[in-house]
């Protein structure tokens, strides 16, 4: 446009901005060769690691403008990599006007120093790494040096942590002492580094004393943690679930699912403001506090755990501090009793342990500790829904630390199997069943493993599904466990999700559609049912009773259900309202049963 269409070009002689060009009512700002050269020199002056371009196909790679092929990219290479091909003597367009007036946000005189104005530290003489990735700081236990591009650069641990060989750790595990003595090796290559991190977000102050571990609850009192979902009200007819459908006598704690993490600000935000705020679901659910129920807000869930935003949050001390300040305001504004963390999962994002960095594990624990320090003085609760997978537990959870700072840990002992396996399996096996893929894919193993890894039994709450995983059989005549499946089962008429049926949809099929039910006489797994090429595994009333008895046998902290809207809350099947939840309460809290629920289905 400039060469052949007579666009006018304006440049700033002080190089505070690149040029812009216009013709008629069209206007464009861009970087030309002189500006790219200026920015490349800035990279060298700042000691940065290099330059990046977006993108190769946008440079003049075919020399349309007559300077050379790739003129912008070649300019970067001339400055940063001593590219030997001399620069052509060309300039894009004639400057008709220079920007000389002082512009808001820009200095009025050309800066000759290499240091920009906005708090960026001066470049000091750098120390070489000499083969070392980490080096402890000489005087500050909370700092260390990291090798970057061949030079050691100072880094800081999170508040309250000391450097320990190759990671930030609790002070008692570190060789460094606050009086300045340390067993660490000396820094190679000169005196103290003068680099200081640029001031940004002030870290959340957890106080001079460490967060106090939360003791396990006393024996004999069991929690019944009920998840409320804010999307069930969009279901049609008898499937619609509202806050008014909650039976307050059947939950000690209600966890409202979900709020989400804003990917840009890394702060908590409502998931569905139409339900949460406009239709007052926050207020209508927290109103149950007047009945003695604790109500928490959950953040995360499977869908919101996609991508790296939770990892970015926990691995950045400033982001954690900002989140904590924000979540305090959120909880106070909406009158919740605490926060439930449902990131699925640290290190193993949506169960893929190759996706997240190893640092997720330690920094999630630090995040929990910092939240606890902020919540305890306010009398708020802090909990989490965690994975039942041995692989995820090992990779993502520092169990002893989480045990200290969570009020309870809700273990999601369900979804061990589903249509993704390409064969039938039980959604939530209680014990190992012969032929299962792994001997640790069952609730009994998972709960014992959490205890073995450092969780107090009374901190653990056992999750129980009020739904089933459904399958479409490859061969309708092969309808046992481990039968081949070609995909998810048909969607339910209310829940409308393939591979998933609410208990009230399952019991109706068994009661009125002649589905065949198969039960394990040894009680290792709950029942499954089939009809034609449709197959579903689930927990019925008897299985909920058996699992609730296990809660008592293992001296756990209680039971958790996913979710209130999936039980038979309208008594479609004749067992009374909320039959599964009532059985849990009968076993754990001695709530009287109105009917013989055990034989109802």
Coordinates of C-alpha atoms in Angstrom, one line a residue:
X1 CA 0.0 0.0 0.0
X2 CA 2.8 2.4 0.8
X3 CA 4.9 1.7 -2.2
X4 CA 2.2 1.5 -4.8
X5 CA -0.9 3.2 -3.4
X6 CA 0.6 6.4 -2.0
X7 CA -0.2 5.9 1.7
X8 CA 1.3 8.6 3.9
X9 CA 3.8 7.4 6.6
X10 CA 4.4 9.1 10.0
X11 CA 7.3 8.1 12.2
X12 CA 8.4 9.1 15.7
X13 CA 12.0 10.3 15.6
X14 CA 12.5 9.2 19.3
X15 CA 11.4 5.6 18.5
X16 CA 8.8 5.5 21.3
X17 CA 6.4 3.9 18.8
X18 CA 6.7 2.4 15.3
X19 CA 5.3 4.2 12.3
X20 CA 1.7 4.4 11.2
X21 CA 0.3 5.1 7.7
X22 CA -3.0 6.3 6.4
X23 CA -4.9 7.0 3.2
X24 CA -8.5 8.3 3.1
X25 CA -10.3 6.7 6.0
X26 CA -7.9 3.8 6.3
X27 CA -5.2 3.8 9.0
X28 CA -2.6 1.2 10.1
X29 CA 0.2 1.0 12.8
X30 CA 3.1 -1.3 12.3
X31 CA 6.8 -1.9 12.9
X32 CA 9.2 -1.3 10.0
X33 CA 12.9 -2.1 9.6
X34 CA 14.2 0.8 11.7
X35 CA 11.7 -0.1 14.6
X36 CA 12.6 -3.7 14.4
X37 CA 16.3 -2.8 14.6
X38 CA 15.5 -0.5 17.6
X39 CA 13.7 -3.3 19.4
X40 CA 16.4 -5.8 18.7
X41 CA 19.0 -3.4 20.2
X42 CA 16.7 -3.1 23.2
X43 CA 16.8 -6.9 23.6
X44 CA 20.6 -6.7 23.8
X45 CA 20.6 -3.8 26.2
X46 CA 18.1 -5.5 28.6
X47 CA 20.0 -8.8 28.5
X48 CA 16.9 -10.7 27.4
X49 CA 17.0 -14.2 26.0
X50 CA 16.1 -13.3 22.4
X51 CA 13.4 -12.2 20.1
X52 CA 10.2 -13.9 18.7
X53 CA 8.2 -13.0 15.6
X54 CA 4.6 -13.6 14.7
X55 CA 4.9 -14.9 12.1
X56 CA 7.0 -16.1 9.2
X57 CA 4.3 -15.8 6.6
X58 CA 3.6 -12.1 7.5
X59 CA 7.1 -10.7 6.7
X60 CA 7.9 -9.7 3.0
X61 CA 9.1 -13.2 2.2
X62 CA 8.7 -12.7 -1.5
X63 CA 10.3 -9.2 -1.6
X64 CA 7.2 -7.5 -2.9
X65 CA 8.4 -4.1 -1.6
X66 CA 11.9 -4.3 -3.2
X67 CA 14.1 -4.3 -0.1
X68 CA 15.0 -8.0 0.3
X69 CA 13.3 -11.2 1.2
X70 CA 12.4 -11.4 4.9
X71 CA 13.6 -7.8 5.6
X72 CA 12.2 -7.7 9.2
X73 CA 13.5 -11.1 10.2
X74 CA 16.9 -10.4 8.6
X75 CA 17.1 -7.2 10.6
X76 CA 16.6 -9.1 13.9
X77 CA 19.3 -11.6 12.9
X78 CA 21.7 -8.8 12.0
X79 CA 21.4 -7.3 15.4
X80 CA 21.2 -10.4 17.6
X81 CA 23.1 -13.0 15.6
X82 CA 25.7 -11.1 13.6
X83 CA 24.0 -12.0 10.3
X84 CA 26.7 -11.4 7.7
X85 CA 24.6 -10.3 4.7
X86 CA 24.7 -6.4 4.6
X87 CA 21.5 -4.5 5.0
X88 CA 20.1 -3.0 1.8
X89 CA 19.8 0.7 1.6
X90 CA 16.1 1.1 1.4
X91 CA 13.4 2.8 3.4
X92 CA 9.7 2.0 3.1
X93 CA 7.8 5.2 2.1
X94 CA 8.6 8.8 2.7
X95 CA 8.0 10.3 6.0
X96 CA 5.7 13.3 5.6
X97 CA 5.6 14.2 9.3
X98 CA 7.6 13.3 12.4
X99 CA 6.0 12.8 15.7
X100 CA 7.8 15.3 17.9
X101 CA 5.2 16.4 20.4
X102 CA 5.3 14.8 23.8
X103 CA 2.6 12.1 23.9
X104 CA 0.9 10.9 27.1
X105 CA 2.8 7.9 28.4
X106 CA 6.0 8.7 26.6
X107 CA 9.0 10.8 27.8
X108 CA 9.5 14.2 26.2
X109 CA 13.2 13.6 25.4
X110 CA 14.9 10.7 23.8
X111 CA 16.4 8.3 26.4
X112 CA 20.0 7.2 25.8
X113 CA 20.3 4.9 28.8
X114 CA 19.6 1.2 28.4
X115 CA 17.3 1.1 31.3
X116 CA 13.5 1.7 30.7
X117 CA 11.6 3.7 33.2
X118 CA 9.1 1.4 34.8
X119 CA 10.9 -0.4 37.6
X120 CA 13.0 -2.7 35.6
X121 CA 16.3 -3.4 37.5
X122 CA 19.6 -2.4 36.1
X123 CA 21.8 -5.0 34.4
X124 CA 24.5 -6.1 36.8
X125 CA 27.6 -8.2 36.1
X126 CA 26.2 -11.7 35.7
X127 CA 27.7 -14.8 37.2
X128 CA 28.2 -17.8 34.9
X129 CA 26.4 -21.1 35.7
X130 CA 29.5 -23.3 35.2
X131 CA 27.5 -26.4 35.0
X132 CA 25.1 -25.7 37.9
X133 CA 21.3 -25.5 37.4
X134 CA 20.6 -24.3 40.9
X135 CA 22.8 -22.5 43.5
X136 CA 21.6 -21.4 47.0
X137 CA 21.6 -17.7 47.8
X138 CA 24.6 -16.5 50.0
X139 CA 22.5 -14.6 52.6
X140 CA 18.8 -15.2 52.1
X141 CA 17.3 -18.6 52.9
X142 CA 14.2 -17.8 50.9
X143 CA 16.1 -17.1 47.7
X144 CA 18.2 -19.1 45.2
X145 CA 19.9 -18.8 41.8
X146 CA 18.6 -20.4 38.6
X147 CA 20.8 -20.9 35.6
X148 CA 19.2 -19.1 32.6
X149 CA 21.0 -18.7 29.3
X150 CA 24.3 -19.6 30.9
X151 CA 24.0 -17.0 33.7
X152 CA 22.8 -17.3 37.3
X153 CA 19.7 -15.3 38.1
X154 CA 18.2 -14.7 41.6
X155 CA 14.7 -16.3 42.3
X156 CA 12.5 -16.3 45.4
X157 CA 10.6 -19.1 47.1
X158 CA 7.0 -18.6 48.3
X159 CA 6.5 -16.9 51.6
X160 CA 7.6 -19.1 54.5
X161 CA 9.6 -21.5 52.4
X162 CA 13.4 -22.0 52.3
X163 CA 15.6 -23.2 49.4
X164 CA 16.6 -26.9 49.8
X165 CA 19.1 -28.2 47.2
X166 CA 16.8 -28.2 44.2
X167 CA 13.4 -27.0 45.4
X168 CA 11.6 -24.7 47.9
X169 CA 10.8 -26.6 51.1
X170 CA 9.7 -26.2 54.7
X171 CA 12.4 -24.5 56.8
X172 CA 12.9 -27.6 58.9
X173 CA 14.0 -29.6 55.9
X174 CA 16.5 -27.0 54.6
X175 CA 20.2 -26.8 55.4
X176 CA 19.9 -23.0 55.4
X177 CA 19.5 -21.1 58.7
X178 CA 18.1 -17.6 59.2
X179 CA 21.2 -16.4 61.0
X180 CA 23.0 -16.6 57.6
X181 CA 24.8 -19.9 58.1
X182 CA 24.2 -22.6 55.5
X183 CA 25.7 -25.9 54.4
X184 CA 25.2 -24.9 50.8
X185 CA 28.2 -24.6 48.3
X186 CA 29.5 -21.1 47.5
X187 CA 28.4 -19.1 44.5
X188 CA 30.8 -19.4 41.6
X189 CA 31.8 -16.2 39.8
X190 CA 31.8 -13.2 42.0
X191 CA 30.0 -11.2 44.6
X192 CA 26.3 -10.9 45.4
X193 CA 24.0 -10.4 42.4
X194 CA 22.3 -7.0 42.3
X195 CA 19.3 -8.2 40.4
X196 CA 16.0 -7.6 42.2
X197 CA 12.7 -8.9 40.9
X198 CA 10.5 -6.1 39.6
X199 CA 7.8 -5.1 42.1
X200 CA 4.4 -6.4 40.9
X201 CA 1.6 -7.9 43.0
X202 CA 2.3 -7.9 46.7
X203 CA 2.4 -11.5 48.0
X204 CA -0.4 -12.5 50.3
X205 CA 0.8 -12.1 53.9
X206 CA 0.2 -15.3 55.7
X207 CA 1.6 -13.9 58.9
X208 CA 4.8 -14.4 60.8
X209 CA 3.6 -17.7 62.2
X210 CA 3.1 -20.7 59.8
X211 CA -0.5 -21.8 59.1
X212 CA -1.7 -24.1 61.9
X213 CA -2.5 -27.6 60.9
X214 CA -6.2 -28.5 61.2
X215 CA -6.8 -31.5 63.5
X216 CA -9.0 -34.3 62.3
X217 CA -12.6 -34.3 63.5
X218 CA -13.6 -36.3 66.5
X219 CA -14.8 -39.9 66.2
X220 CA -18.5 -40.6 65.9
X221 CA -19.6 -37.6 63.9
X222 CA -19.9 -38.1 60.2
X223 CA -20.2 -35.5 57.5
X224 CA -22.7 -35.9 54.6
X225 CA -21.3 -33.6 51.9
X226 CA -23.9 -32.8 49.1
X227 CA -22.9 -31.3 45.8
X228 CA -25.5 -28.9 44.4
X229 CA -25.1 -28.2 40.6
X230 CA -26.3 -24.9 39.1
X231 CA -27.1 -26.4 35.7
X232 CA -29.7 -29.0 36.8
X233 CA -32.4 -26.3 36.7
X234 CA -32.1 -26.2 32.9
X235 CA -33.4 -29.8 32.7
X236 CA -37.0 -30.3 31.6
X237 CA -40.0 -31.5 33.5
X238 CA -39.3 -33.8 36.4
X239 CA -35.6 -33.5 35.9
X240 CA -35.5 -29.8 36.9
X241 CA -33.7 -29.3 40.2
X242 CA -33.9 -26.1 42.2
X243 CA -32.6 -24.9 45.5
X244 CA -36.1 -25.5 46.9
X245 CA -35.7 -29.2 46.2
X246 CA -32.9 -29.5 48.7
X247 CA -33.9 -31.5 51.8
X248 CA -31.9 -29.7 54.5
X249 CA -32.2 -32.7 56.9
X250 CA -30.0 -34.9 54.7
X251 CA -26.8 -32.8 54.4
X252 CA -24.3 -31.5 56.9
X253 CA -22.5 -29.6 54.2
X254 CA -23.6 -28.3 50.8
X255 CA -21.0 -27.6 48.2
X256 CA -22.2 -25.3 45.4
X257 CA -20.8 -26.3 42.0
X258 CA -19.3 -24.4 40.3
X259 CA -17.5 -21.2 40.2
X260 CA -14.7 -21.0 37.7
X261 CA -11.2 -19.5 37.3
X262 CA -11.0 -16.5 35.0
X263 CA -8.2 -17.4 32.6
X264 CA -7.1 -13.8 32.2
X265 CA -7.1 -12.6 35.8
X266 CA -6.7 -16.0 37.5
X267 CA -9.5 -15.0 40.0
X268 CA -12.7 -16.7 41.0
X269 CA -15.8 -15.7 39.0
X270 CA -19.4 -17.1 38.8
X271 CA -19.9 -19.8 36.2
X272 CA -23.5 -18.9 35.3
X273 CA -24.5 -15.4 36.5
X274 CA -28.0 -16.0 35.2
X275 CA -28.5 -18.8 37.6
X276 CA -26.1 -17.8 40.4
X277 CA -26.9 -14.1 40.7
X278 CA -30.0 -13.1 38.6
X279 CA -32.0 -16.0 39.8
X280 CA -30.4 -15.8 43.2
X281 CA -29.1 -19.4 43.5
X282 CA -26.2 -18.2 45.6
X283 CA -28.6 -16.6 48.1
X284 CA -31.1 -19.4 47.9
X285 CA -28.6 -22.0 48.7
X286 CA -26.7 -20.1 51.4
X287 CA -30.0 -19.5 53.1
X288 CA -29.7 -23.1 54.3
X289 CA -27.0 -21.8 56.7
X290 CA -29.9 -20.7 58.9
X291 CA -30.8 -24.4 59.3
X292 CA -27.3 -25.2 60.6
X293 CA -25.8 -26.4 57.3
X294 CA -22.4 -25.2 56.1
X295 CA -22.4 -24.0 52.5
X296 CA -19.2 -23.8 50.5
X297 CA -18.5 -22.6 47.0
X298 CA -16.6 -25.0 44.7
X299 CA -14.2 -23.8 42.0
X300 CA -13.2 -26.0 39.1
X301 CA -14.8 -29.2 37.9
X302 CA -13.8 -31.3 34.9
X303 CA -14.6 -28.7 32.2
X304 CA -13.0 -25.8 34.0
X305 CA -9.8 -27.9 34.5
X306 CA -9.0 -27.9 30.8
X307 CA -5.7 -26.2 29.9
X308 CA -3.0 -24.6 32.1
X309 CA -4.8 -21.8 34.0
X310 CA -4.8 -23.6 37.4
X311 CA -1.2 -24.5 36.9
X312 CA -0.4 -20.9 36.2
X313 CA -2.2 -19.9 39.3
X314 CA -0.5 -22.2 41.8
X315 CA 3.0 -21.8 40.3
X316 CA 3.0 -18.0 40.6
X317 CA 3.2 -16.5 44.1
X318 CA 1.8 -13.1 43.0
X319 CA -1.1 -14.8 41.3
X320 CA -1.8 -16.9 44.4
X321 CA -1.8 -13.8 46.5
X322 CA -4.2 -12.0 44.2
X323 CA -6.5 -15.0 44.1
X324 CA -6.6 -15.2 47.9
X325 CA -7.5 -11.6 48.2
X326 CA -10.2 -11.9 45.6
X327 CA -11.7 -15.1 46.9
X328 CA -12.0 -13.6 50.4
X329 CA -14.0 -10.8 48.9
X330 CA -16.1 -13.3 46.9
X331 CA -16.9 -15.4 49.9
X332 CA -17.8 -12.4 52.0
X333 CA -20.0 -10.9 49.3
X334 CA -22.0 -14.1 48.7
X335 CA -22.0 -15.3 52.3
X336 CA -20.4 -18.8 51.8
X337 CA -18.7 -20.7 54.6
X338 CA -15.6 -21.6 52.7
X339 CA -14.1 -22.9 49.5
X340 CA -13.9 -26.3 47.8
X341 CA -11.0 -26.8 45.4
X342 CA -11.9 -29.0 42.4
X343 CA -8.9 -28.7 40.1
X344 CA -8.8 -31.9 38.1
X345 CA -5.9 -32.4 38.6
X346 CA -2.5 -31.0 39.7
X347 CA 0.2 -32.2 37.3
X348 CA -2.3 -34.6 35.7
X349 CA -4.6 -32.1 33.8
X350 CA -7.8 -34.0 33.1
X351 CA -6.0 -37.2 34.1
X352 CA -3.1 -36.7 31.6
X353 CA 0.0 -36.7 33.8
X354 CA 2.2 -35.7 30.9
X355 CA 0.6 -32.3 30.5
X356 CA 1.5 -30.5 33.8
X357 CA 4.8 -29.6 35.3
X358 CA 6.1 -31.4 38.3
X359 CA 6.0 -28.2 40.2
X360 CA 2.2 -28.4 40.3
X361 CA 2.4 -30.9 43.2
X362 CA 4.5 -28.8 45.6
X363 CA 2.9 -25.5 44.7
X364 CA -0.6 -26.8 45.0
X365 CA 0.3 -27.7 48.5
X366 CA 1.8 -24.2 49.1
X367 CA -1.4 -22.7 47.7
X368 CA -3.6 -24.8 50.1
X369 CA -1.4 -23.8 53.0
X370 CA -1.7 -20.1 52.1
X371 CA -5.5 -20.4 51.7
X372 CA -5.7 -22.1 55.1
X373 CA -3.7 -19.3 56.7
X374 CA -6.2 -16.7 55.3
X375 CA -9.3 -18.8 56.1
X376 CA -8.6 -20.0 59.7
X377 CA -8.9 -16.6 61.4
X378 CA -12.2 -16.1 59.6
X379 CA -13.6 -19.4 60.7
X380 CA -14.0 -20.6 57.1
X381 CA -13.7 -24.1 55.8
X382 CA -11.3 -25.3 53.1
X383 CA -11.8 -28.7 51.3
X384 CA -11.1 -30.4 48.0
X385 CA -12.5 -33.1 45.7
X386 CA -9.5 -35.3 44.8
X387 CA -8.7 -38.1 42.4
X388 CA -9.1 -41.8 43.3
X389 CA -6.3 -42.7 40.8
X390 CA -3.0 -44.0 42.3
X391 CA -1.2 -42.5 39.4
X392 CA -2.7 -39.0 40.0
X393 CA -2.2 -39.2 43.7
X394 CA 1.5 -40.0 43.3
X395 CA 2.1 -37.3 40.7
X396 CA -0.2 -34.5 41.9
X397 CA -0.7 -34.5 45.7
X398 CA 1.6 -33.8 48.6
X399 CA -0.7 -35.8 50.9
X400 CA 0.8 -35.0 54.3
X401 CA 0.6 -31.2 53.6
X402 CA -2.9 -31.4 52.2
X403 CA -3.9 -33.4 55.2
X404 CA -2.7 -30.7 57.5
X405 CA -4.5 -27.8 55.9
X406 CA -7.8 -29.1 54.5
X407 CA -10.8 -29.5 56.7
X408 CA -11.7 -32.6 54.7
X409 CA -10.6 -34.3 51.5
X410 CA -13.5 -35.7 49.4
X411 CA -12.2 -38.6 47.4
X412 CA -14.1 -39.1 44.2
X413 CA -14.3 -42.9 44.4
X414 CA -16.2 -43.2 41.2
X415 CA -15.7 -43.0 37.4
X416 CA -13.2 -45.8 37.6
X417 CA -14.8 -47.2 34.4
X418 CA -16.8 -45.7 31.6
X419 CA -17.5 -45.9 27.9
X420 CA -13.9 -44.6 27.2
X421 CA -12.7 -48.2 28.2
X422 CA -14.4 -49.7 25.1
X423 CA -15.7 -52.4 27.4
X424 CA -18.3 -52.5 30.2
X425 CA -17.1 -51.9 33.8
X426 CA -18.6 -50.7 37.1
X427 CA -18.6 -47.0 37.7
X428 CA -17.5 -47.3 41.3
X429 CA -16.3 -50.8 42.4
X430 CA -16.0 -51.2 46.2
X431 CA -13.5 -54.0 46.0
X432 CA -11.4 -55.6 43.3
X433 CA -13.5 -57.7 40.9
X434 CA -11.8 -60.6 39.0
X435 CA -10.9 -59.5 35.4
X436 CA -10.7 -55.8 36.2
X437 CA -7.8 -54.1 34.4
X438 CA -6.0 -53.0 37.6
X439 CA -6.3 -54.3 41.2
X440 CA -6.2 -50.7 42.4
X441 CA -9.2 -49.5 40.5
X442 CA -11.6 -49.7 43.5
X443 CA -12.7 -47.6 46.4
X444 CA -11.2 -49.8 49.1
X445 CA -7.7 -49.6 47.6
X446 CA -8.0 -45.9 47.0
X447 CA -9.0 -45.0 50.5
X448 CA -6.3 -47.2 52.1
X449 CA -3.8 -45.6 49.7
X450 CA -4.7 -42.1 50.7
X451 CA -4.2 -43.1 54.3
X452 CA -0.9 -44.8 53.5
X453 CA 0.3 -41.7 51.8
X454 CA -0.3 -39.6 54.9
X455 CA -4.0 -38.7 55.2
X456 CA -5.7 -39.1 58.5
X457 CA -8.8 -41.4 58.0
X458 CA -11.0 -38.8 59.7
X459 CA -10.0 -36.2 57.1
X460 CA -11.2 -38.4 54.2
X461 CA -14.8 -38.3 52.9
X462 CA -15.8 -41.1 50.6
X463 CA -17.5 -40.1 47.4
X464 CA -20.5 -42.0 46.1
X465 CA -22.2 -41.6 42.7
X466 CA -25.9 -41.1 42.4
X467 CA -25.7 -41.9 38.7
X468 CA -24.5 -44.6 36.4
X469 CA -22.0 -45.0 33.6
X470 CA -23.8 -46.3 30.5
X471 CA -22.5 -48.2 27.4
X472 CA -23.7 -49.4 24.0
X473 CA -22.9 -53.0 23.6
X474 CA -21.1 -54.2 20.5
X475 CA -23.0 -57.5 20.8
X476 CA -26.4 -57.4 22.7
X477 CA -25.9 -61.1 23.5
X478 CA -22.7 -60.3 25.4
X479 CA -23.9 -58.3 28.3
X480 CA -21.7 -59.2 31.3
X481 CA -18.8 -57.3 32.9
X482 CA -15.9 -56.5 30.5
X483 CA -18.2 -57.0 27.4
X484 CA -17.1 -55.1 24.4
X485 CA -18.7 -51.7 23.9
X486 CA -18.7 -49.5 20.8
X487 CA -19.4 -46.2 22.7
X488 CA -21.5 -44.4 25.3
X489 CA -25.0 -45.5 26.2
X490 CA -28.0 -43.6 24.9
X491 CA -28.6 -40.3 26.6
X492 CA -31.3 -40.1 29.3
X493 CA -34.5 -38.2 28.6
X494 CA -33.7 -35.7 31.4
X495 CA -29.9 -35.6 31.8
X496 CA -29.4 -35.7 28.0
X497 CA -25.7 -36.8 28.0
X498 CA -24.5 -39.9 26.3
X499 CA -22.8 -42.5 28.6
X500 CA -24.5 -41.1 31.7
X501 CA -27.8 -41.8 33.5
X502 CA -29.2 -40.3 36.7
X503 CA -30.3 -42.9 39.3
X504 CA -33.9 -41.7 38.8
X505 CA -33.5 -42.6 35.1
X506 CA -32.0 -46.0 35.9
X507 CA -34.6 -47.0 38.5
X508 CA -37.4 -46.1 36.1
X509 CA -35.9 -48.3 33.4
X510 CA -35.6 -51.2 35.9
X511 CA -39.1 -50.6 37.3
X512 CA -41.1 -50.0 34.1
X513 CA -39.0 -51.0 31.0
X514 CA -38.0 -54.5 32.0
X515 CA -34.3 -54.0 32.2
X516 CA -32.5 -57.0 33.7
X517 CA -30.5 -56.3 36.9
X518 CA -27.4 -58.3 37.9
X519 CA -25.9 -58.1 41.3
X520 CA -22.6 -59.5 42.8
X521 CA -23.6 -61.8 45.7
X522 CA -20.2 -61.0 47.3
X523 CA -20.9 -57.3 47.3
X524 CA -17.6 -56.3 45.5
X525 CA -19.4 -54.1 43.1
X526 CA -22.8 -52.5 42.8
X527 CA -25.4 -53.7 40.3
X528 CA -25.5 -53.4 36.6
X529 CA -28.6 -53.5 34.3
X530 CA -29.1 -54.1 30.6
X531 CA -31.8 -54.2 27.9
X532 CA -31.0 -54.9 24.3
X533 CA -27.7 -53.2 23.5
X534 CA -27.9 -50.8 26.4
X535 CA -26.0 -51.4 29.6
X536 CA -25.4 -49.3 32.8
X537 CA -23.5 -49.8 36.0
X538 CA -24.6 -47.9 39.2
X539 CA -24.9 -47.9 42.9
X540 CA -28.4 -48.8 44.3
X541 CA -29.7 -48.4 47.8
X542 CA -28.1 -51.6 49.1
X543 CA -24.7 -50.5 47.7
X544 CA -24.9 -47.1 49.3
X545 CA -25.6 -48.8 52.6
X546 CA -22.6 -51.1 52.1
X547 CA -20.3 -48.2 51.4
X548 CA -21.7 -46.1 54.3
X549 CA -20.8 -49.1 56.5
X550 CA -17.3 -49.0 55.1
X551 CA -17.0 -45.3 56.1
X552 CA -17.7 -46.4 59.7
X553 CA -15.4 -49.4 59.5
X554 CA -12.5 -47.3 58.3
X555 CA -13.3 -44.5 60.7
X556 CA -13.5 -42.0 57.8
X557 CA -14.8 -38.5 58.1
X558 CA -18.1 -39.2 56.3
X559 CA -19.6 -39.6 52.8
X560 CA -20.0 -37.3 49.8
X561 CA -22.5 -37.5 47.0
X562 CA -22.4 -36.4 43.4
X563 CA -25.0 -35.0 43.2
X564 CA -28.3 -33.9 44.7
X565 CA -30.1 -33.6 41.4
X566 CA -29.3 -37.2 40.4
X567 CA -31.0 -39.0 43.2
X568 CA -34.7 -39.9 42.8
X569 CA -35.7 -36.6 44.4
X570 CA -39.2 -36.8 43.1
X571 CA -40.0 -40.4 44.1
X572 CA -40.5 -41.5 40.5
X573 CA -39.7 -45.1 41.5
X574 CA -41.7 -45.4 44.7
X575 CA -38.9 -45.6 47.2
X576 CA -39.5 -42.1 48.6
X577 CA -37.7 -38.9 47.8
X578 CA -33.8 -39.0 47.9
X579 CA -33.7 -42.8 48.6
X580 CA -29.9 -43.1 48.2
X581 CA -29.1 -40.0 50.2
X582 CA -31.5 -41.1 52.9
X583 CA -29.7 -44.5 53.2
X584 CA -26.4 -42.7 53.7
X585 CA -27.9 -40.6 56.4
X586 CA -29.5 -43.6 58.0
X587 CA -26.2 -45.3 58.3
X588 CA -24.0 -42.3 59.2
X589 CA -26.4 -40.1 61.2
X590 CA -29.1 -42.4 62.4
X591 CA -31.8 -40.7 60.3
X592 CA -35.0 -42.7 60.6
X593 CA -36.2 -44.4 57.4
X594 CA -39.8 -44.1 56.3
X595 CA -39.8 -47.3 54.4
X596 CA -37.7 -50.5 53.8
X597 CA -35.4 -48.8 51.3
X598 CA -33.0 -51.8 51.2
X599 CA -35.5 -53.9 49.2
X600 CA -37.1 -51.0 47.2
X601 CA -35.1 -51.6 44.0

